[in-house]
Amino acid sequence: MTDAAASSAPSQPVLHLDTVTRVHGEGETEVQALKAVTFAAHAGELVAVMGPSGSGKSTLLTLAGGLDAPTSGTVSVEGVDLAGLGQKGRARMRRTSIGYVFQDFNLIPALTAVENVALPLELDGVGGRVARERATAALAEVGIADLADRFPDNMSGGQQQRVAIARAVVGERRLILADEPTGALDTETGEEILRLLRARCDAGAAGVLVTHEARHAAWADRVVFLRDGVIVDETGTDGVEALVVDSGATR
């Protein structure tokens, strides 16, 4: 391959789902949450996933994060098939390479903000002092370093979600997965959360944002539409710009 051809060749995606199917239940209760879905997200790219309730959006995200396994097909992160890692290997991948932002925050009430953010680092063997330093830096990145010693119950919803994002990006996370991260937030705080996700992707991470609102999807580089477990459409840069205009969102 020539140097020119090599430079123009597409890079390996950070996240790749290859003909992934996920079936829940058996017989009459069987439900196909995803049907032979192929999907990818590259470094520096934020991809929004939209679709009606029950379309498979959250299933796609749980499979991407190694929280569930496909019935068939492969899910790879940075070229590594998650199925081949085993349960412990997938847990380590989530601690080191995959950040997951949940709609309901999933913070540990008994831990302070900095302790919540430092926890995945400490579980991965990082020393307490270094883990706290990195956690404090992540809190500063999301603008709440001054809340490091505050407990979740003493924070607003927006502040808790910022802690959750700091936990998702601390360390060398290459893939950020966000499941309706603004669902419980007011409009202004929600826009700030999306701005933070966008900035992290601009810094080199790959991001996948599940949302049902066009104004939130307008922050993405691409929008993928799911219906009944199948990708039915995809909008590139031009389509995203149209979402910006239609929803009045700003990037």
mmCIF file of C-alpha atoms in Angstrom:
data_model
loop_
_atom_site.group_PDB
_atom_site.id
_atom_site.type_symbol
_atom_site.label_atom_id
_atom_site.label_comp_id
_atom_site.label_asym_id
_atom_site.label_seq_id
_atom_site.Cartn_x
_atom_site.Cartn_y
_atom_site.Cartn_z
ATOM 1 C CA MET A 1 0.000 0.000 0.000
ATOM 2 C CA THR A 2 1.360 3.436 -0.888
ATOM 3 C CA ASP A 3 1.799 6.148 1.743
ATOM 4 C CA ALA A 4 -1.061 8.112 0.151
ATOM 5 C CA ALA A 5 -3.331 5.078 0.211
ATOM 6 C CA ALA A 6 -2.398 4.343 3.806
ATOM 7 C CA SER A 7 -3.174 7.888 4.900
ATOM 8 C CA SER A 8 -6.573 7.791 3.203
ATOM 9 C CA ALA A 9 -7.524 4.333 4.547
ATOM 10 C CA PRO A 10 -10.215 4.431 7.209
ATOM 11 C CA SER A 11 -8.953 3.975 10.747
ATOM 12 C CA GLN A 12 -10.056 1.047 12.863
ATOM 13 C CA PRO A 13 -13.180 2.054 14.765
ATOM 14 C CA VAL A 14 -12.979 2.317 18.532
ATOM 15 C CA LEU A 15 -16.347 0.530 18.730
ATOM 16 C CA HIS A 16 -17.556 -2.002 16.165
ATOM 17 C CA LEU A 17 -20.718 -4.108 16.268
ATOM 18 C CA ASP A 18 -20.643 -6.686 13.469
ATOM 19 C CA THR A 19 -24.046 -8.209 12.541
ATOM 20 C CA VAL A 20 -25.099 -8.237 16.182
ATOM 21 C CA THR A 21 -28.368 -9.857 17.232
ATOM 22 C CA ARG A 22 -29.706 -9.893 20.788
ATOM 23 C CA VAL A 23 -32.651 -12.133 21.640
ATOM 24 C CA HIS A 24 -34.454 -12.024 24.989
ATOM 25 C CA GLY A 25 -36.662 -14.902 26.131
ATOM 26 C CA GLU A 26 -37.627 -18.063 24.283
ATOM 27 C CA GLY A 27 -40.546 -19.410 22.317
ATOM 28 C CA GLU A 28 -43.673 -17.268 22.522
ATOM 29 C CA THR A 29 -41.937 -14.774 24.805
ATOM 30 C CA GLU A 30 -38.961 -14.324 22.468
ATOM 31 C CA VAL A 31 -38.110 -10.717 21.618
ATOM 32 C CA GLN A 32 -35.401 -9.685 19.177
ATOM 33 C CA ALA A 33 -34.036 -6.477 20.681
ATOM 34 C CA LEU A 34 -31.420 -6.120 17.913
ATOM 35 C CA LYS A 35 -31.415 -7.831 14.513
ATOM 36 C CA ALA A 36 -28.093 -8.224 12.677
ATOM 37 C CA VAL A 37 -26.996 -4.661 13.478
ATOM 38 C CA THR A 38 -23.655 -3.410 12.177
ATOM 39 C CA PHE A 39 -22.483 -0.175 13.770
ATOM 40 C CA ALA A 40 -19.206 1.668 14.331
ATOM 41 C CA ALA A 41 -17.888 4.742 16.139
ATOM 42 C CA HIS A 42 -14.440 6.199 15.464
ATOM 43 C CA ALA A 43 -12.030 8.272 17.516
ATOM 44 C CA GLY A 44 -13.069 11.930 17.623
ATOM 45 C CA GLU A 45 -16.634 11.100 16.622
ATOM 46 C CA LEU A 46 -19.877 11.490 18.553
ATOM 47 C CA VAL A 47 -22.674 9.297 17.189
ATOM 48 C CA ALA A 48 -26.262 9.827 18.319
ATOM 49 C CA VAL A 49 -28.645 6.870 18.357
ATOM 50 C CA MET A 50 -32.338 7.698 18.067
ATOM 51 C CA GLY A 51 -35.552 5.701 17.817
ATOM 52 C CA PRO A 52 -38.868 5.055 19.563
ATOM 53 C CA SER A 53 -39.125 3.224 22.884
ATOM 54 C CA GLY A 54 -38.338 -0.458 22.420
ATOM 55 C CA SER A 55 -36.310 0.134 19.262
ATOM 56 C CA GLY A 56 -33.120 -1.338 20.751
ATOM 57 C CA LYS A 57 -31.219 1.835 21.677
ATOM 58 C CA SER A 58 -30.374 0.884 25.245
ATOM 59 C CA THR A 59 -29.645 -2.708 24.217
ATOM 60 C CA LEU A 60 -27.075 -1.437 21.727
ATOM 61 C CA LEU A 61 -25.415 0.595 24.467
ATOM 62 C CA THR A 62 -25.333 -2.221 27.039
ATOM 63 C CA LEU A 63 -23.754 -4.520 24.457
ATOM 64 C CA ALA A 64 -21.215 -1.836 23.513
ATOM 65 C CA GLY A 65 -20.259 -1.462 27.162
ATOM 66 C CA GLY A 66 -19.911 -5.183 27.776
ATOM 67 C CA LEU A 67 -22.783 -5.129 30.270
ATOM 68 C CA ASP A 68 -24.580 -7.733 28.166
ATOM 69 C CA ALA A 69 -23.508 -10.228 25.500
ATOM 70 C CA PRO A 70 -24.944 -10.615 21.987
ATOM 71 C CA THR A 71 -26.848 -13.722 20.994
ATOM 72 C CA SER A 72 -24.860 -13.680 17.759
ATOM 73 C CA GLY A 73 -22.351 -11.400 16.091
ATOM 74 C CA THR A 74 -19.352 -9.656 17.660
ATOM 75 C CA VAL A 75 -18.824 -6.499 19.705
ATOM 76 C CA SER A 76 -15.262 -5.143 19.578
ATOM 77 C CA VAL A 77 -13.610 -2.226 21.382
ATOM 78 C CA GLU A 78 -10.303 -1.109 19.873
ATOM 79 C CA GLY A 79 -10.163 -4.362 17.950
ATOM 80 C CA VAL A 80 -10.741 -6.594 20.979
ATOM 81 C CA ASP A 81 -13.751 -8.924 20.886
ATOM 82 C CA LEU A 82 -15.496 -8.399 24.224
ATOM 83 C CA ALA A 83 -16.851 -11.956 24.236
ATOM 84 C CA GLY A 84 -13.295 -13.309 24.343
ATOM 85 C CA LEU A 85 -12.403 -11.377 27.481
ATOM 86 C CA GLY A 86 -14.640 -13.169 29.949
ATOM 87 C CA GLN A 87 -16.520 -11.416 32.731
ATOM 88 C CA LYS A 88 -13.413 -10.174 34.549
ATOM 89 C CA GLY A 89 -11.814 -8.969 31.347
ATOM 90 C CA ARG A 90 -14.918 -7.027 30.361
ATOM 91 C CA ALA A 91 -15.072 -5.437 33.814
ATOM 92 C CA ARG A 92 -11.462 -4.342 33.455
ATOM 93 C CA MET A 93 -12.195 -2.939 29.991
ATOM 94 C CA ARG A 94 -14.999 -0.849 31.510
ATOM 95 C CA ARG A 95 -12.650 0.439 34.212
ATOM 96 C CA THR A 96 -9.900 1.397 31.794
ATOM 97 C CA SER A 97 -11.266 2.058 28.301
ATOM 98 C CA ILE A 98 -15.057 2.435 28.415
ATOM 99 C CA GLY A 99 -16.910 5.186 30.251
ATOM 100 C CA TYR A 100 -20.647 4.734 30.800
ATOM 101 C CA VAL A 101 -22.938 7.663 31.675
ATOM 102 C CA PHE A 102 -26.313 6.500 33.006
ATOM 103 C CA GLN A 103 -29.500 8.552 33.011
ATOM 104 C CA ASP A 104 -29.930 8.007 36.751
ATOM 105 C CA PHE A 105 -26.267 8.841 37.586
ATOM 106 C CA ASN A 106 -25.506 5.547 39.446
ATOM 107 C CA LEU A 107 -23.304 7.266 42.011
ATOM 108 C CA ILE A 108 -22.534 5.568 45.327
ATOM 109 C CA PRO A 109 -24.251 7.672 48.046
ATOM 110 C CA ALA A 110 -21.706 6.799 50.745
ATOM 111 C CA LEU A 111 -18.793 8.124 48.664
ATOM 112 C CA THR A 112 -17.902 11.755 47.979
ATOM 113 C CA ALA A 113 -17.688 13.085 44.432
ATOM 114 C CA VAL A 114 -13.925 12.563 44.226
ATOM 115 C CA GLU A 115 -14.235 9.085 45.752
ATOM 116 C CA ASN A 116 -16.899 8.104 43.199
ATOM 117 C CA VAL A 117 -14.671 9.257 40.344
ATOM 118 C CA ALA A 118 -11.524 7.652 41.768
ATOM 119 C CA LEU A 119 -13.201 4.286 42.405
ATOM 120 C CA PRO A 120 -12.653 2.697 38.941
ATOM 121 C CA LEU A 121 -8.995 3.707 39.071
ATOM 122 C CA GLU A 122 -8.519 2.220 42.528
ATOM 123 C CA LEU A 123 -10.287 -0.982 41.484
ATOM 124 C CA ASP A 124 -7.775 -1.204 38.651
ATOM 125 C CA GLY A 125 -4.858 -0.974 41.076
ATOM 126 C CA VAL A 126 -4.015 2.731 40.921
ATOM 127 C CA GLY A 127 -2.723 4.021 44.259
ATOM 128 C CA GLY A 128 -5.062 6.137 46.372
ATOM 129 C CA ARG A 129 -3.127 9.396 46.083
ATOM 130 C CA VAL A 130 -2.684 9.144 42.303
ATOM 131 C CA ALA A 131 -6.302 8.058 41.842
ATOM 132 C CA ARG A 132 -7.514 11.058 43.832
ATOM 133 C CA GLU A 133 -5.305 13.430 41.807
ATOM 134 C CA ARG A 134 -6.677 12.078 38.538
ATOM 135 C CA ALA A 135 -10.226 12.155 39.873
ATOM 136 C CA THR A 136 -9.802 15.778 40.969
ATOM 137 C CA ALA A 137 -8.514 16.659 37.491
ATOM 138 C CA ALA A 138 -11.558 14.972 35.928
ATOM 139 C CA LEU A 139 -13.882 16.935 38.226
ATOM 140 C CA ALA A 140 -12.088 20.115 37.194
ATOM 141 C CA GLU A 141 -12.619 19.172 33.549
ATOM 142 C CA VAL A 142 -16.380 19.132 34.121
ATOM 143 C CA GLY A 143 -16.270 22.324 36.205
ATOM 144 C CA ILE A 144 -16.986 21.058 39.725
ATOM 145 C CA ALA A 145 -13.598 20.604 41.380
ATOM 146 C CA ASP A 146 -14.948 22.641 44.304
ATOM 147 C CA LEU A 147 -17.499 19.894 45.020
ATOM 148 C CA ALA A 148 -14.902 17.133 45.362
ATOM 149 C CA ASP A 149 -15.704 16.390 49.004
ATOM 150 C CA ARG A 150 -19.481 16.686 48.714
ATOM 151 C CA PHE A 151 -21.748 13.621 48.844
ATOM 152 C CA PRO A 152 -24.263 12.940 46.014
ATOM 153 C CA ASP A 153 -27.291 13.622 48.244
ATOM 154 C CA ASN A 154 -25.996 17.159 48.754
ATOM 155 C CA MET A 155 -25.768 17.920 45.030
ATOM 156 C CA SER A 156 -28.245 18.981 42.372
ATOM 157 C CA GLY A 157 -29.130 16.634 39.533
ATOM 158 C CA GLY A 158 -26.874 18.530 37.163
ATOM 159 C CA GLN A 159 -23.960 18.368 39.590
ATOM 160 C CA GLN A 160 -24.444 14.627 40.067
ATOM 161 C CA GLN A 161 -24.471 14.086 36.327
ATOM 162 C CA ARG A 162 -21.217 16.020 36.022
ATOM 163 C CA VAL A 163 -19.709 13.688 38.606
ATOM 164 C CA ALA A 164 -20.981 10.743 36.564
ATOM 165 C CA ILE A 165 -19.342 12.154 33.445
ATOM 166 C CA ALA A 166 -16.082 12.756 35.315
ATOM 167 C CA ARG A 167 -16.170 9.113 36.402
ATOM 168 C CA ALA A 168 -16.820 8.066 32.790
ATOM 169 C CA VAL A 169 -13.860 10.011 31.372
ATOM 170 C CA VAL A 170 -11.261 9.651 34.149
ATOM 171 C CA GLY A 171 -8.075 7.938 33.043
ATOM 172 C CA GLU A 172 -7.583 6.961 29.420
ATOM 173 C CA ARG A 173 -11.159 6.218 28.391
ATOM 174 C CA ARG A 174 -11.368 5.760 24.648
ATOM 175 C CA LEU A 175 -15.103 5.106 24.401
ATOM 176 C CA ILE A 176 -17.823 7.148 26.125
ATOM 177 C CA LEU A 177 -21.358 5.702 26.184
ATOM 178 C CA ALA A 178 -24.206 7.948 27.345
ATOM 179 C CA ASP A 179 -27.768 6.686 27.819
ATOM 180 C CA GLU A 180 -30.206 9.629 27.848
ATOM 181 C CA PRO A 181 -27.786 11.563 30.107
ATOM 182 C CA THR A 182 -29.920 14.720 30.133
ATOM 183 C CA GLY A 183 -33.295 13.074 30.746
ATOM 184 C CA ALA A 184 -33.628 14.277 34.357
ATOM 185 C CA LEU A 185 -32.037 17.691 33.843
ATOM 186 C CA ASP A 186 -33.298 21.164 32.960
ATOM 187 C CA THR A 187 -32.574 22.490 29.478
ATOM 188 C CA GLU A 188 -29.604 24.684 30.390
ATOM 189 C CA THR A 189 -27.867 21.994 32.452
ATOM 190 C CA GLY A 190 -28.599 19.398 29.783
ATOM 191 C CA GLU A 191 -26.955 21.522 27.115
ATOM 192 C CA GLU A 192 -23.867 21.899 29.305
ATOM 193 C CA ILE A 193 -23.655 18.128 29.772
ATOM 194 C CA LEU A 194 -23.798 17.656 25.996
ATOM 195 C CA ARG A 195 -21.125 20.303 25.542
ATOM 196 C CA LEU A 196 -18.864 18.322 27.881
ATOM 197 C CA LEU A 197 -19.455 15.096 25.947
ATOM 198 C CA ARG A 198 -18.781 16.879 22.676
ATOM 199 C CA ALA A 199 -15.516 18.298 24.036
ATOM 200 C CA ARG A 200 -14.330 14.867 25.144
ATOM 201 C CA CYS A 201 -14.953 13.472 21.669
ATOM 202 C CA ASP A 202 -13.217 16.447 20.088
ATOM 203 C CA ALA A 203 -10.234 15.535 22.292
ATOM 204 C CA GLY A 204 -10.062 12.082 20.684
ATOM 205 C CA ALA A 205 -12.550 9.733 22.350
ATOM 206 C CA ALA A 206 -15.348 7.977 20.485
ATOM 207 C CA GLY A 207 -18.807 8.703 21.867
ATOM 208 C CA VAL A 208 -22.243 7.130 21.512
ATOM 209 C CA LEU A 209 -25.221 9.140 22.748
ATOM 210 C CA VAL A 210 -28.655 7.548 23.062
ATOM 211 C CA THR A 211 -31.324 10.232 22.908
ATOM 212 C CA HIS A 212 -34.891 10.819 21.767
ATOM 213 C CA GLU A 213 -34.508 14.579 21.208
ATOM 214 C CA ALA A 214 -33.331 16.079 17.925
ATOM 215 C CA ARG A 215 -31.773 19.091 19.663
ATOM 216 C CA HIS A 216 -29.522 16.724 21.604
ATOM 217 C CA ALA A 217 -28.679 14.633 18.538
ATOM 218 C CA ALA A 218 -27.645 17.873 16.850
ATOM 219 C CA TRP A 219 -24.433 17.794 18.891
ATOM 220 C CA ALA A 220 -23.360 14.604 17.098
ATOM 221 C CA ASP A 221 -21.400 14.029 13.900
ATOM 222 C CA ARG A 222 -23.795 11.314 12.767
ATOM 223 C CA VAL A 223 -27.266 10.190 13.770
ATOM 224 C CA VAL A 224 -28.301 6.542 13.492
ATOM 225 C CA PHE A 225 -32.008 5.689 13.628
ATOM 226 C CA LEU A 226 -33.221 2.389 15.084
ATOM 227 C CA ARG A 227 -36.668 0.849 14.734
ATOM 228 C CA ASP A 228 -37.689 -2.633 15.893
ATOM 229 C CA GLY A 229 -34.054 -3.585 16.444
ATOM 230 C CA VAL A 230 -32.883 -2.584 12.964
ATOM 231 C CA ILE A 231 -30.927 0.450 11.747
ATOM 232 C CA VAL A 232 -33.361 2.031 9.322
ATOM 233 C CA ASP A 233 -31.574 5.265 8.482
ATOM 234 C CA GLU A 234 -28.422 7.254 9.095
ATOM 235 C CA THR A 235 -27.786 10.980 8.794
ATOM 236 C CA GLY A 236 -24.326 12.376 8.127
ATOM 237 C CA THR A 237 -22.939 15.853 8.674
ATOM 238 C CA ASP A 238 -25.450 17.607 6.403
ATOM 239 C CA GLY A 239 -28.389 15.967 8.137
ATOM 240 C CA VAL A 240 -27.022 16.831 11.569
ATOM 241 C CA GLU A 241 -26.736 20.466 10.546
ATOM 242 C CA ALA A 242 -30.403 20.322 9.550
ATOM 243 C CA LEU A 243 -31.220 19.018 13.021
ATOM 244 C CA VAL A 244 -29.368 22.005 14.464
ATOM 245 C CA VAL A 245 -31.495 24.414 12.451
ATOM 246 C CA ASP A 246 -34.751 22.577 13.082
ATOM 247 C CA SER A 247 -34.250 22.260 16.828
ATOM 248 C CA GLY A 248 -32.625 25.615 17.460
ATOM 249 C CA ALA A 249 -29.657 23.933 19.131
ATOM 250 C CA THR A 250 -26.198 25.451 19.117
ATOM 251 C CA ARG A 251 -22.874 23.641 18.998
#
